[in-house]
PDB file of C-alpha atoms and ligand atoms in Angstrom:
ATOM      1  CA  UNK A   1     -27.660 -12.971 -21.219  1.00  0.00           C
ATOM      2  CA  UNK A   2     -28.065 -16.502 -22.940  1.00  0.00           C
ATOM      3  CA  UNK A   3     -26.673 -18.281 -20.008  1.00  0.00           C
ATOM      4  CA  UNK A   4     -28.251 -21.382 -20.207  1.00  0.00           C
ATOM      5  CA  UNK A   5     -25.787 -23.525 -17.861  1.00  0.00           C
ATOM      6  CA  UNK A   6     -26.576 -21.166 -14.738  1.00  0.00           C
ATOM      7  CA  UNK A   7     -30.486 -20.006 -15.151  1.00  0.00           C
ATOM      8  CA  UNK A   8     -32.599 -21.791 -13.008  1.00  0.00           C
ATOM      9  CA  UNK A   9     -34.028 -19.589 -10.471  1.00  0.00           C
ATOM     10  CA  UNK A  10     -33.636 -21.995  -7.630  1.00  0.00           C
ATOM     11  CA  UNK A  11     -29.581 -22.426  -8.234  1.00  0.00           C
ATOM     12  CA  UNK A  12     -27.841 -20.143  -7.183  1.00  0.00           C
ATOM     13  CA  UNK A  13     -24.138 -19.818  -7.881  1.00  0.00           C
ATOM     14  CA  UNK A  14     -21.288 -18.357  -5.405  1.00  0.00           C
ATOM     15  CA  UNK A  15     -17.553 -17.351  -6.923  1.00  0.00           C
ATOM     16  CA  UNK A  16     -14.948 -17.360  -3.869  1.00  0.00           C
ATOM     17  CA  UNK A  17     -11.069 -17.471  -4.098  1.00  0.00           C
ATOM     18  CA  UNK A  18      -8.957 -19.987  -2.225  1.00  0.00           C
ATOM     19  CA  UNK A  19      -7.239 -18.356   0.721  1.00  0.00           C
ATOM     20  CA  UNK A  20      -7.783 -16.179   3.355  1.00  0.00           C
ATOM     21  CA  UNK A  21     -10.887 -15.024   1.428  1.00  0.00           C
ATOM     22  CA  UNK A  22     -12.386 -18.773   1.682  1.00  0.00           C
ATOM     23  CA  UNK A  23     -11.073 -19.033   5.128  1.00  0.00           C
ATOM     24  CA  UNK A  24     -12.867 -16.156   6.512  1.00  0.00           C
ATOM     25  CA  UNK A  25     -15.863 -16.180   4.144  1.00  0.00           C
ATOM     26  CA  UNK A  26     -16.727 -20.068   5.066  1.00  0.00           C
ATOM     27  CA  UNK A  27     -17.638 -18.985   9.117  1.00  0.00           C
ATOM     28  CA  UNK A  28     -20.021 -16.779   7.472  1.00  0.00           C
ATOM     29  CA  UNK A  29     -21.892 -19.014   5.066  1.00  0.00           C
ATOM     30  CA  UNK A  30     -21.673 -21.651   7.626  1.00  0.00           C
ATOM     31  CA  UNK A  31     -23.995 -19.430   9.929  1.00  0.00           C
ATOM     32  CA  UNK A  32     -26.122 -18.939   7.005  1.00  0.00           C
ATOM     33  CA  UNK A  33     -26.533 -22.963   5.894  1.00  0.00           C
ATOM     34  CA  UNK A  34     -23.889 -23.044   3.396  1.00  0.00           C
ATOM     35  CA  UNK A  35     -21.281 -25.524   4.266  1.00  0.00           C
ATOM     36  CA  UNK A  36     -19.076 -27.041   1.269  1.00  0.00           C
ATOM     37  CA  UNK A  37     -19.468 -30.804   1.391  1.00  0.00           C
ATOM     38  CA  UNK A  38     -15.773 -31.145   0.124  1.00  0.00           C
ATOM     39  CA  UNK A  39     -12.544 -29.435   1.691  1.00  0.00           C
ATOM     40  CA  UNK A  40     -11.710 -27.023  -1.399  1.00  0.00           C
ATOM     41  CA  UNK A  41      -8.200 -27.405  -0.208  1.00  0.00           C
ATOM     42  CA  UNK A  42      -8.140 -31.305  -0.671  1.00  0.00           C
ATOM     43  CA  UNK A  43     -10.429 -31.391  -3.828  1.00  0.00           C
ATOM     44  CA  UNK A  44      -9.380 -30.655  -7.219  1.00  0.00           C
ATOM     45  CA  UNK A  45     -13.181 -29.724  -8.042  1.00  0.00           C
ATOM     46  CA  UNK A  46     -13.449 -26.509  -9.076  1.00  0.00           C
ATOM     47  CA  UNK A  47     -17.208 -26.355  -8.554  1.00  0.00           C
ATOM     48  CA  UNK A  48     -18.153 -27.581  -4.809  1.00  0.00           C
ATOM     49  CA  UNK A  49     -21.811 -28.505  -3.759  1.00  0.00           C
ATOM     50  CA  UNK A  50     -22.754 -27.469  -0.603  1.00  0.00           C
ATOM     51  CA  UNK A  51     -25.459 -28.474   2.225  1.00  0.00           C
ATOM     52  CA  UNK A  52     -27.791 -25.755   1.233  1.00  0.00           C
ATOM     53  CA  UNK A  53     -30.158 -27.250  -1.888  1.00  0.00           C
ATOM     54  CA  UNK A  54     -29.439 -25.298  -5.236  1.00  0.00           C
ATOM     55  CA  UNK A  55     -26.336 -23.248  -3.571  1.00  0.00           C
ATOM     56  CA  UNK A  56     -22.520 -24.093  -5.074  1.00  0.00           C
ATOM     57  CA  UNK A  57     -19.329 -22.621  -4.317  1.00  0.00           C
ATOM     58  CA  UNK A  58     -17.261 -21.570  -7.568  1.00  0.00           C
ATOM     59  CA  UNK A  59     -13.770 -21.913  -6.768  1.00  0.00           C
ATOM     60  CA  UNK A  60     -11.725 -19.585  -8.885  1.00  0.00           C
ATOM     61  CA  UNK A  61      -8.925 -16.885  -8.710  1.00  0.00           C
ATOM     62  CA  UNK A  62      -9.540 -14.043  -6.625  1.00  0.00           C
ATOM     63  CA  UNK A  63      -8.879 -11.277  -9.581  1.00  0.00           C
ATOM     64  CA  UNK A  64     -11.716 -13.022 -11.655  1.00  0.00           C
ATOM     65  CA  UNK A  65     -14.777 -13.043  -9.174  1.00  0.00           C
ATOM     66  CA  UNK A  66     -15.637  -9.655 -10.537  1.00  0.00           C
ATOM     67  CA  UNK A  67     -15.854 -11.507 -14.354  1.00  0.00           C
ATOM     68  CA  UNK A  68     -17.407 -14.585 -13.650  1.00  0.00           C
ATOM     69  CA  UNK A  69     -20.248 -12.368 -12.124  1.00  0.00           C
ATOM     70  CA  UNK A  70     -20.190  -9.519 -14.420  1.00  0.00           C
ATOM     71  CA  UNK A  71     -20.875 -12.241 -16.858  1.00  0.00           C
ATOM     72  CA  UNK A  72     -23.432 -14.020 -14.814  1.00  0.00           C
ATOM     73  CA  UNK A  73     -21.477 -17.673 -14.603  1.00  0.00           C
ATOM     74  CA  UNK A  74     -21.881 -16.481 -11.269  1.00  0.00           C
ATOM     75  CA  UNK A  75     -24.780 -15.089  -9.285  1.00  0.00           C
ATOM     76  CA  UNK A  76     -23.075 -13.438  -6.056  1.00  0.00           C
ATOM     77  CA  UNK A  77     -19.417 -13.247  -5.459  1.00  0.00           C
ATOM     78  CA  UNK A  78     -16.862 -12.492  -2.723  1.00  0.00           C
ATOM     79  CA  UNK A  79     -14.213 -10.617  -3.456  1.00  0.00           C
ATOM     80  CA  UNK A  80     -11.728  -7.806  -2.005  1.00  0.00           C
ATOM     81  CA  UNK A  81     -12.332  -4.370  -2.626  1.00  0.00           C
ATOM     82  CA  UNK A  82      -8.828  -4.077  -4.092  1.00  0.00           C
ATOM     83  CA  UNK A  83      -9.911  -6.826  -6.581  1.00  0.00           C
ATOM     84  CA  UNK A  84     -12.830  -4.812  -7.193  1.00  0.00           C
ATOM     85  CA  UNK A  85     -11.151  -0.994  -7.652  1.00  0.00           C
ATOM     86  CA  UNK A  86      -8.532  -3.039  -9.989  1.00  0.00           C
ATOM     87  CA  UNK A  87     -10.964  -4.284 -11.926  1.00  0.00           C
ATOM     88  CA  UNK A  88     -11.958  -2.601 -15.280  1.00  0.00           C
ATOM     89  CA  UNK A  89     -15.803  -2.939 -15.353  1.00  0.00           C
ATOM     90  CA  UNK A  90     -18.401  -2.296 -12.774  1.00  0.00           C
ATOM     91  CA  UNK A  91     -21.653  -3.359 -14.069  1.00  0.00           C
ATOM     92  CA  UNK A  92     -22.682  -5.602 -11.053  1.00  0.00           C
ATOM     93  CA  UNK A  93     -24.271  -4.741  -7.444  1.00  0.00           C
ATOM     94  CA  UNK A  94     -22.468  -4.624  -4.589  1.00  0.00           C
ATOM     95  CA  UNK A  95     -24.593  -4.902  -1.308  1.00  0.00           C
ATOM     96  CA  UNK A  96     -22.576  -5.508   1.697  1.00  0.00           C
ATOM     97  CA  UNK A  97     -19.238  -5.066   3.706  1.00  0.00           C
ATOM     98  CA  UNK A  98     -18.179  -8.499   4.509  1.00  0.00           C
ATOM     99  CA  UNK A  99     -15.780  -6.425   6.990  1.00  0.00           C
ATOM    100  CA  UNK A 100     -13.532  -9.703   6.342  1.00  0.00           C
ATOM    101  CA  UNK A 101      -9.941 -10.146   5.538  1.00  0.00           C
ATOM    102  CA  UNK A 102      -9.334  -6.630   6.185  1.00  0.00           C
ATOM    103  CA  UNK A 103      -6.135  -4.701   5.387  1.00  0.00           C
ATOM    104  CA  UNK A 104      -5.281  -1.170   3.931  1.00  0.00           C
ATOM    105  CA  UNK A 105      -3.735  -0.321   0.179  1.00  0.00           C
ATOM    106  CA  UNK A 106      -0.939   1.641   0.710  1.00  0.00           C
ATOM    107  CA  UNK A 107       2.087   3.664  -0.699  1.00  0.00           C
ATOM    108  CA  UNK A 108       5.531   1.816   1.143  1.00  0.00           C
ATOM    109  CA  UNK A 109       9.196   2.601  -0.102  1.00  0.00           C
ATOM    110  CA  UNK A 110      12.663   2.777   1.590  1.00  0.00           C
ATOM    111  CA  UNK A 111      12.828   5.180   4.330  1.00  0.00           C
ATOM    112  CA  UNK A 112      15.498   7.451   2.075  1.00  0.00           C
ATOM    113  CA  UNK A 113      14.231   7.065  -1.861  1.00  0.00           C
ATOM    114  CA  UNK A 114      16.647   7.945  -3.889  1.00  0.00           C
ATOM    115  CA  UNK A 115      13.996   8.803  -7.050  1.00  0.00           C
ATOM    116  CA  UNK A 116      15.082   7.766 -10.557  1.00  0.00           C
ATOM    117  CA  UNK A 117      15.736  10.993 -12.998  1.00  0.00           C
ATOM    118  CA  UNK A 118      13.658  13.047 -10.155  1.00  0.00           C
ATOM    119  CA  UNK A 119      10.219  11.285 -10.749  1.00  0.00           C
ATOM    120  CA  UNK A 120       8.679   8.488  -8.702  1.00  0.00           C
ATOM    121  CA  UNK A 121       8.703   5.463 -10.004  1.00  0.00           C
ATOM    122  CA  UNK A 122       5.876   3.184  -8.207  1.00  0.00           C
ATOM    123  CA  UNK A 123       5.687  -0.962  -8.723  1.00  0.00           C
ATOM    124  CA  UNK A 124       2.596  -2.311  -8.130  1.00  0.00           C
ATOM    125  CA  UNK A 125      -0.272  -5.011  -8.634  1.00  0.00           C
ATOM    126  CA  UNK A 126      -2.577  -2.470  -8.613  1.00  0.00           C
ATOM    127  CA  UNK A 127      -1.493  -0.264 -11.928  1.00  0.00           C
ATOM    128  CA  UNK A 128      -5.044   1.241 -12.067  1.00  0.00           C
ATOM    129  CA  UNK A 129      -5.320   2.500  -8.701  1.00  0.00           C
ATOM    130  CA  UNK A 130      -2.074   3.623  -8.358  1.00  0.00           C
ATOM    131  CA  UNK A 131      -2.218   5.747 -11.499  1.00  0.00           C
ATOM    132  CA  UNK A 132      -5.669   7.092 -10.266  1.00  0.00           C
ATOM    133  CA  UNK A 133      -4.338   7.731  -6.932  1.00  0.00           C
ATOM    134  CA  UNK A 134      -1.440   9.927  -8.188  1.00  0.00           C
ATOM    135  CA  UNK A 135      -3.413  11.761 -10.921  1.00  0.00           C
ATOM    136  CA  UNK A 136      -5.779  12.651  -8.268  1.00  0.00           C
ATOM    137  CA  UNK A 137      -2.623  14.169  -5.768  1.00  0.00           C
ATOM    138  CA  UNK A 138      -1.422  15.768  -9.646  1.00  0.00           C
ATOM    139  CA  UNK A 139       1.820  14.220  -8.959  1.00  0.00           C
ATOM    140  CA  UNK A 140       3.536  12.970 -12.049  1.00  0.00           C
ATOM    141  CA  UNK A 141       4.327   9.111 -11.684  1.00  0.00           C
ATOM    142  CA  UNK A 142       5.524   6.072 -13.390  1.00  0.00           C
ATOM    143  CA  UNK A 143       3.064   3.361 -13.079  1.00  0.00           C
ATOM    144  CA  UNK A 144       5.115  -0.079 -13.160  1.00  0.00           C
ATOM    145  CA  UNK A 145       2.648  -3.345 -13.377  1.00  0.00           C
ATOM    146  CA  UNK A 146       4.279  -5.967 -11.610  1.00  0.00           C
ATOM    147  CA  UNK A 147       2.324  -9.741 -10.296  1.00  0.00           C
ATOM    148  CA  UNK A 148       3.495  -9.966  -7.527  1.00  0.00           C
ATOM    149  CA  UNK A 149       6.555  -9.852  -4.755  1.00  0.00           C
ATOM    150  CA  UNK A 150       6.285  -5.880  -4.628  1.00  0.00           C
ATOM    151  CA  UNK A 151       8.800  -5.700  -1.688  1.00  0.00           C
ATOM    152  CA  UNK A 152      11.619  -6.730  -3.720  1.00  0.00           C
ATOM    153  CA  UNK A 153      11.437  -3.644  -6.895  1.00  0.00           C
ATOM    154  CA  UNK A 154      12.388  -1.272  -4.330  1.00  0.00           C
ATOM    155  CA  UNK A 155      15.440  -3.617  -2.923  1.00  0.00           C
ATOM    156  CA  UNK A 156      16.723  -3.903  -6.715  1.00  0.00           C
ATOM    157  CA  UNK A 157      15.952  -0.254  -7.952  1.00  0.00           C
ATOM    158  CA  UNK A 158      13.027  -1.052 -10.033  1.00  0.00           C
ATOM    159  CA  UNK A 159      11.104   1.610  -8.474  1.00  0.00           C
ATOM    160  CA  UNK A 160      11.325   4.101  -5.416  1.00  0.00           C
ATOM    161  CA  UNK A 161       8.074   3.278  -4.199  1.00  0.00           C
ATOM    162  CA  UNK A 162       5.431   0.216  -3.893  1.00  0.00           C
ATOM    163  CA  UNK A 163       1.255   0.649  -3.596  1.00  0.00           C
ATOM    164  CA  UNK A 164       0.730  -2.814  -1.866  1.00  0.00           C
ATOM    165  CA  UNK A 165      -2.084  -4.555   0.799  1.00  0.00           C
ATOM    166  CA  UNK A 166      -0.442  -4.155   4.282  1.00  0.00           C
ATOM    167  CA  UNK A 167      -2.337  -5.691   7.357  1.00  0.00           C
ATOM    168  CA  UNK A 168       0.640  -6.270  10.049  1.00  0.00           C
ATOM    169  CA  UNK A 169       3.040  -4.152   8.554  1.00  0.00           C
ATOM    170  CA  UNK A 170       5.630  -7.008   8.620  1.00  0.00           C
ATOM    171  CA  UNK A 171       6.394  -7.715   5.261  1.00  0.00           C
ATOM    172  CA  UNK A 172       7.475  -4.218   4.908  1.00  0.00           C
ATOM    173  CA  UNK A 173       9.378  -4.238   7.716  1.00  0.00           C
ATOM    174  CA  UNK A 174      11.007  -7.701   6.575  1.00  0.00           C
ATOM    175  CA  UNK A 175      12.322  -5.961   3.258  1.00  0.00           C
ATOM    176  CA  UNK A 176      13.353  -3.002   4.870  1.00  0.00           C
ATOM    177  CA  UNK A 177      10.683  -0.579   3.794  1.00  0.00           C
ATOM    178  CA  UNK A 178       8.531   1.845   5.241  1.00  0.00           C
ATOM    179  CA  UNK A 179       4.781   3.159   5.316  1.00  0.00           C
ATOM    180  CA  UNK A 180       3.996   6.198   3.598  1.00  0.00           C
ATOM    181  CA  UNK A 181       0.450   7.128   3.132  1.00  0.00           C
ATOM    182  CA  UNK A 182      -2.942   5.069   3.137  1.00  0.00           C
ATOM    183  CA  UNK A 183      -4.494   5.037  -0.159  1.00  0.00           C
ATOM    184  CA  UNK A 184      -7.621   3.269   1.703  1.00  0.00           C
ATOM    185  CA  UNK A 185      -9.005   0.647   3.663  1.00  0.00           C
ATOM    186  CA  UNK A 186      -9.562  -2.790   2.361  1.00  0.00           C
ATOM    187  CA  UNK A 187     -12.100  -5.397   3.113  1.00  0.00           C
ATOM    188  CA  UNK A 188     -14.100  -8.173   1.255  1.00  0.00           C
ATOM    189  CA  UNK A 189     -17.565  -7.389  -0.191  1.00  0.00           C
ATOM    190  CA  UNK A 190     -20.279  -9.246  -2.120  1.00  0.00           C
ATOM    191  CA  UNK A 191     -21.040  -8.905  -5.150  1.00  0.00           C
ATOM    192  CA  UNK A 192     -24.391  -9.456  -7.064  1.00  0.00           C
ATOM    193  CA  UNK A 193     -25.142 -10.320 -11.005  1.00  0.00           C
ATOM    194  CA  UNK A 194     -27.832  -7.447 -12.155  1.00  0.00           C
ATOM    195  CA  UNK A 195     -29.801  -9.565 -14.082  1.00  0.00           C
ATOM    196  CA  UNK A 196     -29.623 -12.358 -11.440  1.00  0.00           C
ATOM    197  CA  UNK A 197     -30.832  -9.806  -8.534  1.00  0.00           C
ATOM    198  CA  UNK A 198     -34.079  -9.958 -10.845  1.00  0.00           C
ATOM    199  CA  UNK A 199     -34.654 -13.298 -12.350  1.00  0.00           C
ATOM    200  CA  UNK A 200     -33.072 -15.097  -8.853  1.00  0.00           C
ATOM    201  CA  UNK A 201     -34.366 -12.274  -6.550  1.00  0.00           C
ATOM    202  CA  UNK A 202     -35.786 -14.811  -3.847  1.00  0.00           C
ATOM    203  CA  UNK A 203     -32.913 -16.403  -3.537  1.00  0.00           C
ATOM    204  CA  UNK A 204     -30.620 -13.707  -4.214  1.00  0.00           C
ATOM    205  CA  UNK A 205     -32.206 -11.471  -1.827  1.00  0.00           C
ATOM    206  CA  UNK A 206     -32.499 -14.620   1.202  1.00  0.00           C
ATOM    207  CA  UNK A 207     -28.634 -14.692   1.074  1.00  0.00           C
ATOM    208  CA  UNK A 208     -27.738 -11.486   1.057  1.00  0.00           C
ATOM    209  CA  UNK A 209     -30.349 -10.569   3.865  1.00  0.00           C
ATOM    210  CA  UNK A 210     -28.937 -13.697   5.953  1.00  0.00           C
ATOM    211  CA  UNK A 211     -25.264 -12.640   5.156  1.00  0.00           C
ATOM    212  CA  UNK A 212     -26.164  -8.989   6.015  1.00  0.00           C
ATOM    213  CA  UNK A 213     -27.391 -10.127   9.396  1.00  0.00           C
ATOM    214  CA  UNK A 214     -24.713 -12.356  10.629  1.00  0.00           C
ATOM    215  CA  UNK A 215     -22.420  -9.350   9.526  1.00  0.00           C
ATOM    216  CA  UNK A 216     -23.704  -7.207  11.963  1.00  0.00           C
ATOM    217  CA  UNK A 217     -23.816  -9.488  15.000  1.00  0.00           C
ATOM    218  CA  UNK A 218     -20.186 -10.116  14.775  1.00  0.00           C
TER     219      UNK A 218
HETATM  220  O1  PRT B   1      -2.832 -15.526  -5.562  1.00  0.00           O
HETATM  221  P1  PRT B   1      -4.159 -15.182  -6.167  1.00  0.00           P
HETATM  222  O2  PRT B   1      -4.131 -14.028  -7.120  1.00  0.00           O
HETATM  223  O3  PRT B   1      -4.943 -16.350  -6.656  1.00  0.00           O
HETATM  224  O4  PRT B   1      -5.069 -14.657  -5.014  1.00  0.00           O
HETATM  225  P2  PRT B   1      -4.568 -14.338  -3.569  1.00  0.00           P
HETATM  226  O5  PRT B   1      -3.681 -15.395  -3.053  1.00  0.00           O
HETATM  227  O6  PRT B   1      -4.091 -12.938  -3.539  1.00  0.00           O
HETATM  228  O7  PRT B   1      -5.941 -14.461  -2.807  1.00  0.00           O
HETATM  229  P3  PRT B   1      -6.117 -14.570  -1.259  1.00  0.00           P
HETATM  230  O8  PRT B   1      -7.123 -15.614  -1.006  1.00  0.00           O
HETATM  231  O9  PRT B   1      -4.789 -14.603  -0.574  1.00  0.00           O
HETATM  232  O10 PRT B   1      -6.846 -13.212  -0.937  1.00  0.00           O
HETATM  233  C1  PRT B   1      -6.253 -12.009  -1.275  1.00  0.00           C
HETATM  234  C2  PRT B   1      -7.172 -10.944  -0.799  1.00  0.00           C
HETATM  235  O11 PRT B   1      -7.178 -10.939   0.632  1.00  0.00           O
HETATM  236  C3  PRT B   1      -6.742  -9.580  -1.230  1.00  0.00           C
HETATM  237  O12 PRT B   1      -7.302  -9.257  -2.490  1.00  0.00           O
HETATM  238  C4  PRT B   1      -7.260  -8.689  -0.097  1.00  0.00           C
HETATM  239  O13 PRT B   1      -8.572  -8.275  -0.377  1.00  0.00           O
HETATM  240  C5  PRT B   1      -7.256  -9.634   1.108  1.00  0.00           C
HETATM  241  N1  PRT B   1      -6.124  -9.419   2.026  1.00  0.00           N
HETATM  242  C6  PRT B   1      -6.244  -9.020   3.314  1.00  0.00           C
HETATM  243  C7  PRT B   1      -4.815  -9.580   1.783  1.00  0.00           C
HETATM  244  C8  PRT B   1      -4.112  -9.229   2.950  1.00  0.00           C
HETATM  245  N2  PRT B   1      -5.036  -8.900   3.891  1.00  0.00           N
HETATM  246  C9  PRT B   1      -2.663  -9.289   2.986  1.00  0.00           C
HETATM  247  N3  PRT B   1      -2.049  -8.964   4.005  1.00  0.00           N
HETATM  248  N4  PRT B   1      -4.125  -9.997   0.688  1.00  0.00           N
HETATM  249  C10 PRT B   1      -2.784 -10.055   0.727  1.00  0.00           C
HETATM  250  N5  PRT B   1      -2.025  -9.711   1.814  1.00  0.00           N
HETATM  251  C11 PRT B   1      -0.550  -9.814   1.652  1.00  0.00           C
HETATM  252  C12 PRT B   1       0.043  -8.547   1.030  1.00  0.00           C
HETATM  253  O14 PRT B   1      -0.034  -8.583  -0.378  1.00  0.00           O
HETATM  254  C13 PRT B   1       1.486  -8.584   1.533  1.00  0.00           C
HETATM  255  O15 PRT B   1       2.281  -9.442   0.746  1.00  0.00           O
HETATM  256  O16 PRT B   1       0.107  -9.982   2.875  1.00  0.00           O
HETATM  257  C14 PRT B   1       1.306  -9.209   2.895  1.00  0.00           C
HETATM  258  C15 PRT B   1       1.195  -8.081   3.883  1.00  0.00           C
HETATM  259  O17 PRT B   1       0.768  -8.554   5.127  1.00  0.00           O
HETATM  260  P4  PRT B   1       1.484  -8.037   6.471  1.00  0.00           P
HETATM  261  O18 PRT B   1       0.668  -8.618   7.563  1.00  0.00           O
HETATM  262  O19 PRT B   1       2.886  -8.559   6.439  1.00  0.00           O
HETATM  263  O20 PRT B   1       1.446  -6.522   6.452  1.00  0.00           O
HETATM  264 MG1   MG B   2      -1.843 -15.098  -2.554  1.00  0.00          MG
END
């Protein structure tokens, strides 16, 4: 790829999304030498240097990690595996289990559905999976694409059921809805440009092998 802005071998750049993603990813790259030297919560900077030479954070919206390393504007990425089963393409490594910000995908509805002209009628963020997910059961279902505030198409009849990230189980419980079935279990991985595993691989390879490490020790 022609990527001129991001091809020195001793930069390396890492895509994160504001949020409980950066919150629980920074402990980790803190262990490894990779502290930000601005708050990305205070800055406006959308790329943030960091105390490890060559290494910046790209601070961008958690659905386009998988793109801006896809693409190579970004060597490694963090990103959830919902993110990443939403996501269209898949031509990029993924090497590790971040085992952070952890939760499970899963089918939620009112307790009684009352189903719309006998067929289920699901709202979700996650159009791809869901459709996937009931193709694979054979069960014929609507697929609804919504942004976000799932909890709320079942309270106004948009749909009988929601496929949604549920950790506590609270926001369900706030909207009156219940827990159905797990589609599966969610956590944040990294993510690796091909071509940068090669023309980066020191580098590449020294973070993911410090990453993978501090990973395991807890
Ligand atoms: O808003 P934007 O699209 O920019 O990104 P974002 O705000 O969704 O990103 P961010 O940083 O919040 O990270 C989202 C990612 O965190 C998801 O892609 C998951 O991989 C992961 N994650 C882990 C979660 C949750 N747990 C989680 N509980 N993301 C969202 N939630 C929400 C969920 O959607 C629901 O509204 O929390 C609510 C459910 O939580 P409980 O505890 O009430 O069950
Ligand atoms: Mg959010």
């Amino acid at each position: 790829m022609g990527n001129t802005f991001n091809s020195n071998p001793d930069e390396v750049m890492l895509a994160v999304s504001k949020g409980r993603i950066f919150e629980q990813a920074m402990p980790l790259l803190e262990r490894i030498g990779i502290t930000p030297t601005d708050d990305p919560d205070k800055s406006r900077k959308l790329v943030l240097d960091t105390t490890a030479p060559g290494v910046r954070l790209l601070v961008i919206r958690a659905t386009d990690v998988p793109t801006y390393v896809e693409y190579g504007a970004a060597d490694l990425g963090i990103a959830g595996k919902d993110v990443l089963m939403e996501y269209e393409g898949s031509d990029y490594y993924e090497p590790l289990d971040l085992k952070i910000a952890q939760c499970r995908l899963a089918v939620a509805g009112p307790p009684q559905a009352v189903l719309v002209d006998g067929r289920t009628r699901v709202a979700t963020k996650y159009s791809k999976v869901a459709r996937e997910y009931y193709a694979r059961l054979g069960v014929q279902a609507e697929v609804i694409k919504l942004y976000g505030s799932m909890e709320l198409a079942p309270l106004v009849g948009l749909a009988d059921r929601i496929v949604d990230l549920v950790d506590t189980g609270n926001t369900l419980r706030a909207n009156g809805l219940v827990e159905f079935e797990t589609i599966c279990e969610i956590s944040s991985r990294l993510i690796v440009n091909k071509a940068a595993m090669k023309t980066k691989h020191k580098r590449v390879s020294a973070i993911i092998a410090a990453l993978r490490a501090v990973v395991k020790d807890g």
